[in-house]
Amino acid sequence: MGEKFYITTAIDYVNAPPHLGHALEKVQADVIARYQRLLKKEVYFLTGTDEHGIKIVQAAEAMNKETKEFVDESVEKFKKLIEDLNISNDGFIRTSDKEKHWPNAQEFWKKIAEKGDIYKDKYKGYYCVGCEAYVTEKDLVDGKCPYHQSKNPELIEEENYFFKLSEYVGAVREKIGNDELEILSKSRKNEVLEMLKDVKDISCSRPSKKVKGWGVPVPGDDSQTMYVWVEALTNYLYPKKYWPADLHMIGKDILRFHAVIWPAMLLSAGLELPKKIFVHGFVLSDGKRMSKTDGNVIDPFELIKEYGTDALRYYLLREITPFEDGEVTKEKFKEAYNANLANGLGNLVSRVMKMAQDNLEKPVVGDTTGYKFGGYLAEKMNEFRIDLAMDYVWNKISELDNEIQEKKPWESKDKKVIENLVLNLYRIGRMLEPFMLETSKKILEIIKNNKMPEPLFPRKD
Ligand SMILES: [Zn+2]
């Protein structure tokens, strides 16, 4: 095995069922992990769930369930999503796991405390339960959190532990400025550098009573619980031998926690910083974030049920620009499916294999050695422009369609031409491997059997 590559997704907060945003991040991370494995790197791909905080306790109460029972059930839905999306994660961490997670979280706290970077103080300010975070008054819009309009932030006054974040701001700014810790994309990097201009020490614990004991106790002080965000971030340290992470995948809404607080705490604890942070956008519908109130929620499980795993992977990977907000509606999904999967790829496979079955005595054998689609595809994958890497594959599909139109091999029955078409189709099948594994396997199997298949992607009306 070669060089290691450690990739993480954010751990999902289990207060509500998984949505398309979760699916997007998982699929993006999965393609990168699969691609890195094809480059013969020793990949470790970690995902998991964030299960502490008062918001979880309240969600459980609202359903009349014990908190533990509630999170156990909720986690199953996230695991199901991972399975249904064909995600190749190597690890799954739950922050309620007292054996795998708690020791890391507490050890991390101790390192920072020993460094002298934690102190006790009174805190007075507004806390948004929706964000599980303090919000400063200047962030409030008409007294409300901009993300959580339905609930007013609570004014709280309590004794907490604080982390000396302000002491590390200079060092973090330097490392992000010179890309030692690279924030992708450039505009997100600039956002972080902006955030780093105005940083105060942060509260890093809450009284255990206030969170009903649902959290990781502060080492040496049971009356306090580690602040859920600080504790959750330490999940990334779980596979110790792989640290530092080569790539953290996160959404833009949690950029501050990952690019300001996390690196500062790592520096305090004397640990290495992650190498890159990939910041994706939101999945919007009709230009808005999906919400029950707006009635524009699209359930990833429903899309998988109707169109299949690879169709959803296709959409999330190609139709959404990795670093920007993307748009999905049921209409757009169907349109992209019919145009690029039913017609584009599916139709090409049928056409080529019909001619191969009718005119070739034996199957065409492609080059089975390593994954070597250098040049443009590799370049784009290294830049994490998954959408452009897929455009490259779909350009190859169009080129092949055009070749068929020009050479009309169904009339000429020219074996050389048909063999060459199958060979190119084989290459497309291989290229699809990190993006759409099941489809890739099917195409290679069809070629091996030299038989015209059932439609890979039946048209939807
Ligand atoms: Zn909020």
Tab-separated table of C-alpha atoms and ligand atoms in Angstrom:
chain	number	residue	atom	x	y	z
A	1	MET	CA	0.000	0.000	0.000
A	2	GLY	CA	1.135	3.508	-0.804
A	3	GLU	CA	0.666	6.834	0.831
A	4	LYS	CA	-2.273	7.180	3.232
A	5	PHE	CA	-5.348	9.278	2.490
A	6	TYR	CA	-7.685	10.006	5.380
A	7	ILE	CA	-11.044	11.536	4.437
A	8	THR	CA	-13.968	12.463	6.687
A	9	THR	CA	-17.497	13.729	6.262
A	10	ALA	CA	-19.091	15.897	8.905
A	11	ILE	CA	-20.888	13.733	11.433
A	12	ASP	CA	-24.610	14.091	11.022
A	13	TYR	CA	-26.774	15.551	13.726
A	14	VAL	CA	-29.458	12.945	14.350
A	15	ASN	CA	-32.269	15.175	15.608
A	16	ALA	CA	-34.083	14.831	12.263
A	17	PRO	CA	-34.065	12.250	9.435
A	18	PRO	CA	-31.370	12.444	6.724
A	19	HIS	CA	-32.039	14.752	3.758
A	20	LEU	CA	-30.485	15.364	0.348
A	21	GLY	CA	-27.746	17.563	1.804
A	22	HIS	CA	-26.480	14.588	3.790
A	23	ALA	CA	-26.659	12.465	0.655
A	24	LEU	CA	-24.650	15.039	-1.327
A	25	GLU	CA	-21.774	15.144	1.137
A	26	LYS	CA	-21.608	11.371	1.473
A	27	VAL	CA	-21.579	10.782	-2.270
A	28	GLN	CA	-18.955	13.466	-2.917
A	29	ALA	CA	-16.713	12.010	-0.214
A	30	ASP	CA	-17.307	8.506	-1.523
A	31	VAL	CA	-16.173	9.340	-5.051
A	32	ILE	CA	-13.022	10.968	-3.748
A	33	ALA	CA	-12.327	7.973	-1.491
A	34	ARG	CA	-12.917	5.486	-4.304
A	35	TYR	CA	-10.758	7.488	-6.673
A	36	GLN	CA	-7.905	7.663	-4.159
A	37	ARG	CA	-8.130	3.893	-3.713
A	38	LEU	CA	-7.802	3.454	-7.466
A	39	LEU	CA	-4.594	5.484	-7.195
A	40	LYS	CA	-3.440	2.750	-4.785
A	41	LYS	CA	-3.454	4.939	-1.704
A	42	GLU	CA	-4.217	3.517	1.708
A	43	VAL	CA	-7.566	5.214	2.213
A	44	TYR	CA	-9.474	5.544	5.464
A	45	PHE	CA	-12.935	7.025	5.029
A	46	LEU	CA	-14.765	8.004	8.217
A	47	THR	CA	-18.343	9.093	8.670
A	48	GLY	CA	-20.690	8.998	11.635
A	49	THR	CA	-23.271	10.699	13.796
A	50	ASP	CA	-23.317	13.572	16.265
A	51	GLU	CA	-25.690	12.631	19.050
A	52	HIS	CA	-25.314	15.022	21.970
A	53	GLY	CA	-26.715	18.445	22.830
A	54	ILE	CA	-29.975	19.817	24.153
A	55	LYS	CA	-31.603	19.783	20.711
A	56	ILE	CA	-31.390	15.972	20.686
A	57	VAL	CA	-32.849	15.752	24.194
A	58	GLN	CA	-35.742	17.976	23.128
A	59	ALA	CA	-36.344	16.037	19.906
A	60	ALA	CA	-36.538	12.827	21.946
A	61	GLU	CA	-38.898	14.442	24.472
A	62	ALA	CA	-41.148	15.637	21.676
A	63	MET	CA	-41.538	12.016	20.597
A	64	ASN	CA	-41.940	10.715	24.124
A	65	LYS	CA	-38.804	8.651	23.911
A	66	GLU	CA	-35.765	8.049	26.043
A	67	THR	CA	-32.856	9.979	24.555
A	68	LYS	CA	-30.800	6.826	24.048
A	69	GLU	CA	-33.676	5.021	22.388
A	70	PHE	CA	-34.295	8.035	20.142
A	71	VAL	CA	-30.680	8.312	18.934
A	72	ASP	CA	-30.357	4.572	18.401
A	73	GLU	CA	-33.381	4.612	16.108
A	74	SER	CA	-32.306	7.771	14.337
A	75	VAL	CA	-28.794	6.464	13.657
A	76	GLU	CA	-30.282	3.511	11.803
A	77	LYS	CA	-31.773	5.892	9.228
A	78	PHE	CA	-28.365	7.428	8.560
A	79	LYS	CA	-26.815	3.982	8.262
A	80	LYS	CA	-29.558	3.006	5.831
A	81	LEU	CA	-28.810	6.067	3.704
A	82	ILE	CA	-25.126	5.134	3.569
A	83	GLU	CA	-26.024	1.626	2.515
A	84	ASP	CA	-28.570	2.736	-0.080
A	85	LEU	CA	-26.085	5.210	-1.589
A	86	ASN	CA	-23.392	2.529	-1.860
A	87	ILE	CA	-20.970	4.506	0.306
A	88	SER	CA	-17.593	2.844	0.898
A	89	ASN	CA	-16.807	4.229	4.353
A	90	ASP	CA	-14.257	2.311	6.422
A	91	GLY	CA	-15.450	3.578	9.788
A	92	PHE	CA	-18.624	4.856	11.413
A	93	ILE	CA	-18.315	6.778	14.652
A	94	ARG	CA	-21.116	7.685	17.052
A	95	THR	CA	-20.419	10.381	19.616
A	96	SER	CA	-22.518	8.512	22.173
A	97	ASP	CA	-20.028	5.633	21.905
A	98	LYS	CA	-18.310	5.602	25.288
A	99	GLU	CA	-15.540	3.290	24.149
A	100	LYS	CA	-14.558	4.736	20.803
A	101	HIS	CA	-15.408	8.419	21.129
A	102	TRP	CA	-15.457	9.573	24.741
A	103	PRO	CA	-11.811	8.779	25.566
A	104	ASN	CA	-10.659	10.783	22.526
A	105	ALA	CA	-12.833	13.740	23.434
A	106	GLN	CA	-11.693	13.773	27.050
A	107	GLU	CA	-8.047	13.225	26.224
A	108	PHE	CA	-8.233	16.162	23.827
A	109	TRP	CA	-9.760	18.353	26.548
A	110	LYS	CA	-7.029	17.374	28.988
A	111	LYS	CA	-4.270	18.312	26.564
A	112	ILE	CA	-5.757	21.762	26.100
A	113	ALA	CA	-6.333	22.207	29.832
A	114	GLU	CA	-2.750	21.148	30.597
A	115	LYS	CA	-1.554	23.740	28.131
A	116	GLY	CA	-3.340	26.341	30.270
A	117	ASP	CA	-5.818	27.274	27.530
A	118	ILE	CA	-9.013	26.620	29.491
A	119	TYR	CA	-10.414	28.891	32.177
A	120	LYS	CA	-13.679	29.298	34.055
A	121	ASP	CA	-15.831	32.370	33.618
A	122	LYS	CA	-19.403	33.605	33.675
A	123	TYR	CA	-21.166	33.621	30.363
A	124	LYS	CA	-24.083	35.808	29.457
A	125	GLY	CA	-25.463	35.757	25.962
A	126	TYR	CA	-27.927	34.368	23.486
A	127	TYR	CA	-27.979	30.677	22.672
A	128	CYS	CA	-29.743	29.267	19.614
A	129	VAL	CA	-30.765	25.673	20.244
A	130	GLY	CA	-31.228	25.219	16.485
A	131	CYS	CA	-27.546	25.949	15.901
A	132	GLU	CA	-26.464	24.499	19.253
A	133	ALA	CA	-24.348	27.623	19.460
A	134	TYR	CA	-24.136	31.038	21.009
A	135	VAL	CA	-25.127	33.774	18.663
A	136	THR	CA	-23.831	37.288	19.008
A	137	GLU	CA	-26.343	40.089	19.044
A	138	LYS	CA	-25.067	41.466	15.763
A	139	ASP	CA	-25.915	38.143	14.057
A	140	LEU	CA	-29.553	38.308	15.111
A	141	VAL	CA	-32.138	39.507	12.651
A	142	ASP	CA	-35.099	41.088	14.494
A	143	GLY	CA	-34.010	39.222	17.605
A	144	LYS	CA	-33.987	35.888	15.790
A	145	CYS	CA	-31.314	33.543	14.518
A	146	PRO	CA	-31.078	33.954	10.729
A	147	TYR	CA	-31.218	30.138	10.313
A	148	HIS	CA	-33.862	29.367	12.914
A	149	GLN	CA	-36.728	31.789	12.584
A	150	SER	CA	-39.255	29.775	14.515
A	151	LYS	CA	-37.521	29.942	17.886
A	152	ASN	CA	-36.109	32.937	19.686
A	153	PRO	CA	-32.566	32.461	20.998
A	154	GLU	CA	-32.538	32.158	24.778
A	155	LEU	CA	-30.699	34.675	26.891
A	156	ILE	CA	-28.632	32.604	29.279
A	157	GLU	CA	-26.292	33.362	32.094
A	158	GLU	CA	-24.166	30.536	33.395
A	159	GLU	CA	-20.730	29.539	34.536
A	160	ASN	CA	-18.741	27.829	31.779
A	161	TYR	CA	-15.260	26.878	30.821
A	162	PHE	CA	-13.715	29.009	28.108
A	163	PHE	CA	-11.077	28.187	25.537
A	164	LYS	CA	-8.451	30.814	24.719
A	165	LEU	CA	-9.333	30.923	21.058
A	166	SER	CA	-8.030	34.468	20.672
A	167	GLU	CA	-4.482	33.308	21.417
A	168	TYR	CA	-4.406	31.076	18.352
A	169	VAL	CA	-6.050	33.319	15.797
A	170	GLY	CA	-2.755	34.622	14.420
A	171	ALA	CA	-1.336	31.140	13.901
A	172	VAL	CA	-4.530	29.857	12.276
A	173	ARG	CA	-4.707	32.858	9.987
A	174	GLU	CA	-1.155	32.279	8.852
A	175	LYS	CA	-1.665	28.581	8.131
A	176	ILE	CA	-4.846	29.218	6.178
A	177	GLY	CA	-3.342	32.220	4.415
A	178	ASN	CA	-0.430	30.175	3.095
A	179	ASP	CA	-2.597	27.102	2.341
A	180	GLU	CA	-0.817	24.893	4.835
A	181	LEU	CA	-4.442	24.302	5.780
A	182	GLU	CA	-6.156	24.705	2.430
A	183	ILE	CA	-9.766	25.852	2.346
A	184	LEU	CA	-11.573	24.929	-0.857
A	185	SER	CA	-12.810	26.973	-2.617
A	186	LYS	CA	-10.955	30.302	-2.713
A	187	SER	CA	-14.065	32.292	-1.842
A	188	ARG	CA	-14.582	30.160	1.279
A	189	LYS	CA	-10.963	30.726	2.207
A	190	ASN	CA	-11.539	34.467	2.012
A	191	GLU	CA	-14.635	34.086	4.161
A	192	VAL	CA	-12.583	32.325	6.823
A	193	LEU	CA	-9.864	34.965	6.726
A	194	GLU	CA	-12.628	37.510	7.253
A	195	MET	CA	-14.013	35.547	10.245
A	196	LEU	CA	-10.540	35.431	11.764
A	197	LYS	CA	-10.454	39.211	12.023
A	198	ASP	CA	-12.933	39.258	14.871
A	199	VAL	CA	-12.497	36.359	17.269
A	200	LYS	CA	-13.089	36.153	21.003
A	201	ASP	CA	-12.527	33.286	23.414
A	202	ILE	CA	-15.339	30.761	23.266
A	203	SER	CA	-17.327	28.946	25.875
A	204	CYS	CA	-16.442	25.275	25.571
A	205	SER	CA	-18.688	23.663	28.172
A	206	ARG	CA	-22.226	23.849	29.501
A	207	PRO	CA	-23.608	22.985	32.912
A	208	SER	CA	-24.525	19.282	32.810
A	209	LYS	CA	-27.948	20.063	34.289
A	210	LYS	CA	-28.822	22.315	31.352
A	211	VAL	CA	-28.231	19.503	28.874
A	212	LYS	CA	-29.844	16.948	31.193
A	213	GLY	CA	-26.559	15.096	31.467
A	214	TRP	CA	-26.647	14.198	27.769
A	215	GLY	CA	-23.040	14.759	26.755
A	216	VAL	CA	-19.429	14.021	27.548
A	217	PRO	CA	-18.437	15.117	31.070
A	218	VAL	CA	-15.582	17.589	31.408
A	219	PRO	CA	-12.601	15.640	32.797
A	220	GLY	CA	-12.341	16.344	36.526
A	221	ASP	CA	-15.623	18.284	36.724
A	222	ASP	CA	-18.840	16.297	36.344
A	223	SER	CA	-20.970	19.386	36.877
A	224	GLN	CA	-19.945	20.510	33.371
A	225	THR	CA	-20.388	18.824	30.002
A	226	MET	CA	-18.141	19.425	27.007
A	227	TYR	CA	-19.791	21.803	24.578
A	228	VAL	CA	-21.329	19.619	21.877
A	229	TRP	CA	-19.376	21.184	18.999
A	230	VAL	CA	-15.991	20.928	20.648
A	231	GLU	CA	-16.677	17.348	21.620
A	232	ALA	CA	-18.097	16.383	18.213
A	233	LEU	CA	-15.053	17.644	16.299
A	234	THR	CA	-12.810	15.214	18.147
A	235	ASN	CA	-14.535	12.325	16.348
A	236	TYR	CA	-12.033	12.933	13.565
A	237	LEU	CA	-9.230	11.796	15.869
A	238	TYR	CA	-10.766	8.376	16.274
A	239	PRO	CA	-8.577	6.448	13.797
A	240	LYS	CA	-5.421	7.805	15.455
A	241	LYS	CA	-2.948	6.266	13.071
A	242	TYR	CA	-4.467	8.153	10.140
A	243	TRP	CA	-4.421	11.633	11.683
A	244	PRO	CA	-4.015	14.293	10.295
A	245	ALA	CA	-6.995	14.163	7.951
A	246	ASP	CA	-6.077	14.777	4.346
A	247	LEU	CA	-9.570	16.052	3.644
A	248	HIS	CA	-12.511	17.157	5.778
A	249	MET	CA	-15.741	17.413	3.778
A	250	ILE	CA	-18.219	19.887	5.292
A	251	GLY	CA	-21.141	22.139	4.464
A	252	LYS	CA	-20.722	25.898	4.388
A	253	ASP	CA	-22.859	26.382	7.509
A	254	ILE	CA	-20.260	24.741	9.752
A	255	LEU	CA	-17.218	26.438	8.263
A	256	ARG	CA	-16.421	28.476	11.392
A	257	PHE	CA	-16.297	25.410	13.617
A	258	HIS	CA	-13.959	23.580	11.258
A	259	ALA	CA	-11.733	26.361	9.987
A	260	VAL	CA	-11.469	28.600	13.057
A	261	ILE	CA	-12.211	26.701	16.277
A	262	TRP	CA	-10.946	23.231	15.320
A	263	PRO	CA	-7.484	24.258	14.044
A	264	ALA	CA	-6.992	26.547	17.062
A	265	MET	CA	-7.798	23.718	19.460
A	266	LEU	CA	-5.561	21.302	17.568
A	267	LEU	CA	-2.684	23.760	17.841
A	268	SER	CA	-3.336	24.103	21.549
A	269	ALA	CA	-3.395	20.308	21.946
A	270	GLY	CA	-0.121	20.019	20.020
A	271	LEU	CA	-1.693	18.025	17.190
A	272	GLU	CA	-1.227	18.413	13.459
A	273	LEU	CA	-3.810	20.310	11.417
A	274	PRO	CA	-5.919	18.715	8.690
A	275	LYS	CA	-4.525	19.352	5.221
A	276	LYS	CA	-7.628	20.414	3.325
A	277	ILE	CA	-11.216	21.381	4.043
A	278	PHE	CA	-13.681	20.927	1.174
A	279	VAL	CA	-16.713	23.164	1.633
A	280	HIS	CA	-19.795	22.225	-0.361
A	281	GLY	CA	-22.947	24.297	-0.707
A	282	PHE	CA	-26.563	23.545	0.090
A	283	VAL	CA	-28.995	21.510	-1.964
A	284	LEU	CA	-31.831	23.893	-2.760
A	285	SER	CA	-35.234	23.308	-4.246
A	286	ASP	CA	-36.941	26.106	-6.127
A	287	GLY	CA	-34.098	28.337	-4.999
A	288	LYS	CA	-34.808	27.755	-1.309
A	289	ARG	CA	-33.519	25.444	1.393
A	290	MET	CA	-35.857	22.502	1.752
A	291	SER	CA	-38.250	22.776	4.641
A	292	LYS	CA	-41.489	21.147	5.653
A	293	THR	CA	-43.150	24.545	5.871
A	294	ASP	CA	-42.280	25.335	2.262
A	295	GLY	CA	-43.348	21.859	1.175
A	296	ASN	CA	-40.303	21.486	-1.075
A	297	VAL	CA	-38.571	18.624	0.735
A	298	ILE	CA	-37.279	15.868	-1.527
A	299	ASP	CA	-36.551	12.630	0.264
A	300	PRO	CA	-33.336	10.871	-0.865
A	301	PHE	CA	-34.873	7.463	-0.108
A	302	GLU	CA	-37.778	8.177	-2.461
A	303	LEU	CA	-35.454	9.178	-5.301
A	304	ILE	CA	-33.419	6.008	-4.819
A	305	LYS	CA	-36.563	3.922	-4.785
A	306	GLU	CA	-37.874	5.436	-7.976
A	307	TYR	CA	-34.665	5.924	-9.985
A	308	GLY	CA	-31.980	3.788	-8.322
A	309	THR	CA	-28.806	4.497	-6.392
A	310	ASP	CA	-26.635	5.402	-9.361
A	311	ALA	CA	-29.190	7.833	-10.749
A	312	LEU	CA	-29.113	9.787	-7.495
A	313	ARG	CA	-25.313	9.589	-7.371
A	314	TYR	CA	-25.211	10.833	-10.963
A	315	TYR	CA	-27.380	13.825	-10.183
A	316	LEU	CA	-25.563	14.871	-7.031
A	317	LEU	CA	-22.149	14.502	-8.627
A	318	ARG	CA	-22.674	16.017	-12.040
A	319	GLU	CA	-25.655	18.337	-11.870
A	320	ILE	CA	-24.394	20.094	-8.723
A	321	THR	CA	-21.207	22.162	-8.773
A	322	PRO	CA	-19.194	20.843	-5.815
A	323	PHE	CA	-18.401	24.165	-4.152
A	324	GLU	CA	-21.661	25.965	-4.811
A	325	ASP	CA	-25.313	25.633	-3.947
A	326	GLY	CA	-27.122	23.189	-6.193
A	327	GLU	CA	-30.708	22.910	-7.237
A	328	VAL	CA	-32.930	19.856	-7.350
A	329	THR	CA	-36.612	19.551	-8.093
A	330	LYS	CA	-38.500	16.437	-9.102
A	331	GLU	CA	-38.856	17.826	-12.631
A	332	LYS	CA	-35.167	18.657	-12.999
A	333	PHE	CA	-34.212	15.253	-11.698
A	334	LYS	CA	-36.421	13.436	-14.179
A	335	GLU	CA	-35.205	15.607	-17.035
A	336	ALA	CA	-31.525	14.945	-16.241
A	337	TYR	CA	-32.251	11.242	-15.783
A	338	ASN	CA	-33.986	10.869	-19.138
A	339	ALA	CA	-31.493	12.982	-21.065
A	340	ASN	CA	-28.230	11.642	-19.679
A	341	LEU	CA	-28.939	8.211	-18.247
A	342	ALA	CA	-31.882	6.756	-20.186
A	343	ASN	CA	-30.901	8.387	-23.489
A	344	GLY	CA	-27.213	9.223	-23.097
A	345	LEU	CA	-25.479	6.357	-21.381
A	346	GLY	CA	-28.218	3.714	-21.344
A	347	ASN	CA	-29.064	4.120	-25.002
A	348	LEU	CA	-25.406	3.996	-26.040
A	349	VAL	CA	-24.881	0.705	-24.211
A	350	SER	CA	-27.945	-0.791	-25.915
A	351	ARG	CA	-26.990	0.394	-29.400
A	352	VAL	CA	-23.373	-0.729	-29.254
A	353	MET	CA	-24.158	-4.085	-27.689
A	354	LYS	CA	-26.958	-4.841	-30.134
A	355	MET	CA	-24.454	-4.489	-32.988
A	356	ALA	CA	-21.818	-6.456	-31.076
A	357	GLN	CA	-24.217	-9.298	-30.317
A	358	ASP	CA	-25.382	-9.507	-33.937
A	359	ASN	CA	-21.983	-9.167	-35.637
A	360	LEU	CA	-19.175	-10.334	-33.364
A	361	GLU	CA	-18.501	-14.023	-32.675
A	362	LYS	CA	-16.755	-13.445	-29.394
A	363	PRO	CA	-16.625	-10.761	-26.710
A	364	VAL	CA	-14.202	-7.857	-27.004
A	365	VAL	CA	-11.618	-7.898	-24.230
A	366	GLY	CA	-10.573	-4.519	-22.849
A	367	ASP	CA	-7.450	-3.579	-20.965
A	368	THR	CA	-7.978	-4.812	-17.417
A	369	THR	CA	-4.866	-3.268	-15.883
A	370	GLY	CA	-4.988	-0.362	-13.415
A	371	TYR	CA	-7.158	2.733	-13.512
A	372	LYS	CA	-5.193	5.082	-15.717
A	373	PHE	CA	-7.373	7.813	-17.067
A	374	GLY	CA	-4.739	10.475	-16.768
A	375	GLY	CA	-4.889	13.918	-18.240
A	376	TYR	CA	-8.061	15.885	-17.859
A	377	LEU	CA	-10.020	13.457	-15.681
A	378	ALA	CA	-7.167	13.104	-13.181
A	379	GLU	CA	-6.572	16.821	-13.186
A	380	LYS	CA	-10.209	17.538	-12.376
A	381	MET	CA	-10.375	14.852	-9.688
A	382	ASN	CA	-7.278	16.313	-8.056
A	383	GLU	CA	-9.028	19.684	-7.994
A	384	PHE	CA	-12.151	17.927	-6.616
A	385	ARG	CA	-14.140	19.207	-9.590
A	386	ILE	CA	-16.141	15.993	-9.694
A	387	ASP	CA	-18.735	17.599	-11.969
A	388	LEU	CA	-16.134	18.390	-14.634
A	389	ALA	CA	-14.588	14.934	-14.356
A	390	MET	CA	-18.031	13.519	-15.092
A	391	ASP	CA	-18.534	15.962	-17.959
A	392	TYR	CA	-15.438	14.374	-19.452
A	393	VAL	CA	-17.054	10.921	-19.306
A	394	TRP	CA	-20.266	12.241	-20.831
A	395	ASN	CA	-18.285	13.919	-23.611
A	396	LYS	CA	-16.871	10.504	-24.413
A	397	ILE	CA	-20.438	9.175	-24.567
A	398	SER	CA	-21.409	11.898	-27.056
A	399	GLU	CA	-18.311	11.278	-29.140
A	400	LEU	CA	-19.213	7.627	-29.411
A	401	ASP	CA	-22.810	8.469	-30.356
A	402	ASN	CA	-21.493	10.743	-33.089
A	403	GLU	CA	-19.151	8.081	-34.382
A	404	ILE	CA	-22.054	5.658	-34.700
A	405	GLN	CA	-24.063	8.252	-36.654
A	406	GLU	CA	-21.167	8.884	-39.010
A	407	LYS	CA	-19.988	5.348	-39.663
A	408	LYS	CA	-23.414	3.653	-39.656
A	409	PRO	CA	-21.968	0.265	-38.616
A	410	TRP	CA	-25.496	-1.234	-38.460
A	411	GLU	CA	-25.446	-0.997	-42.264
A	412	SER	CA	-21.795	-1.698	-43.039
A	413	LYS	CA	-21.517	-4.449	-40.387
A	414	ASP	CA	-17.823	-3.537	-40.296
A	415	LYS	CA	-16.404	-5.710	-37.503
A	416	LYS	CA	-13.380	-3.481	-36.887
A	417	VAL	CA	-15.621	-0.468	-36.349
A	418	ILE	CA	-17.927	-2.378	-34.020
A	419	GLU	CA	-15.037	-3.831	-32.020
A	420	ASN	CA	-13.625	-0.389	-31.605
A	421	LEU	CA	-16.980	0.918	-30.358
A	422	VAL	CA	-17.143	-1.847	-27.744
A	423	LEU	CA	-13.605	-1.068	-26.677
A	424	ASN	CA	-14.500	2.582	-26.160
A	425	LEU	CA	-17.631	1.597	-24.292
A	426	TYR	CA	-15.451	-0.582	-22.076
A	427	ARG	CA	-13.294	2.458	-21.292
A	428	ILE	CA	-16.376	4.446	-20.344
A	429	GLY	CA	-17.420	1.596	-18.057
A	430	ARG	CA	-14.043	1.673	-16.356
A	431	MET	CA	-14.064	5.447	-15.998
A	432	LEU	CA	-17.431	5.293	-14.249
A	433	GLU	CA	-16.117	3.071	-11.471
A	434	PRO	CA	-15.581	5.678	-8.714
A	435	PHE	CA	-18.752	7.577	-9.636
A	436	MET	CA	-21.318	4.849	-10.323
A	437	LEU	CA	-19.875	1.505	-9.321
A	438	GLU	CA	-22.941	-0.657	-9.976
A	439	THR	CA	-23.407	0.774	-13.458
A	440	SER	CA	-19.719	0.344	-14.183
A	441	LYS	CA	-19.868	-3.314	-13.151
A	442	LYS	CA	-22.989	-3.913	-15.244
A	443	ILE	CA	-21.410	-2.438	-18.371
A	444	LEU	CA	-18.273	-4.549	-18.012
A	445	GLU	CA	-20.373	-7.667	-17.433
A	446	ILE	CA	-22.507	-6.981	-20.523
A	447	ILE	CA	-19.364	-6.587	-22.643
A	448	LYS	CA	-17.918	-9.790	-21.234
A	449	ASN	CA	-21.081	-11.672	-22.256
A	450	ASN	CA	-21.359	-9.898	-25.636
A	451	LYS	CA	-25.090	-9.624	-25.197
A	452	MET	CA	-27.523	-6.813	-25.685
A	453	PRO	CA	-28.849	-5.917	-22.242
A	454	GLU	CA	-32.175	-4.885	-20.805
A	455	PRO	CA	-32.214	-1.053	-20.656
A	456	LEU	CA	-29.826	0.086	-17.881
A	457	PHE	CA	-31.960	3.126	-17.157
A	458	PRO	CA	-35.570	2.714	-18.318
A	459	ARG	CA	-37.127	5.962	-19.527
A	460	LYS	CA	-39.455	7.694	-17.062
A	461	ASP	CA	-42.564	9.499	-18.208
B	1	ZN	ZN	-29.819	29.058	14.868
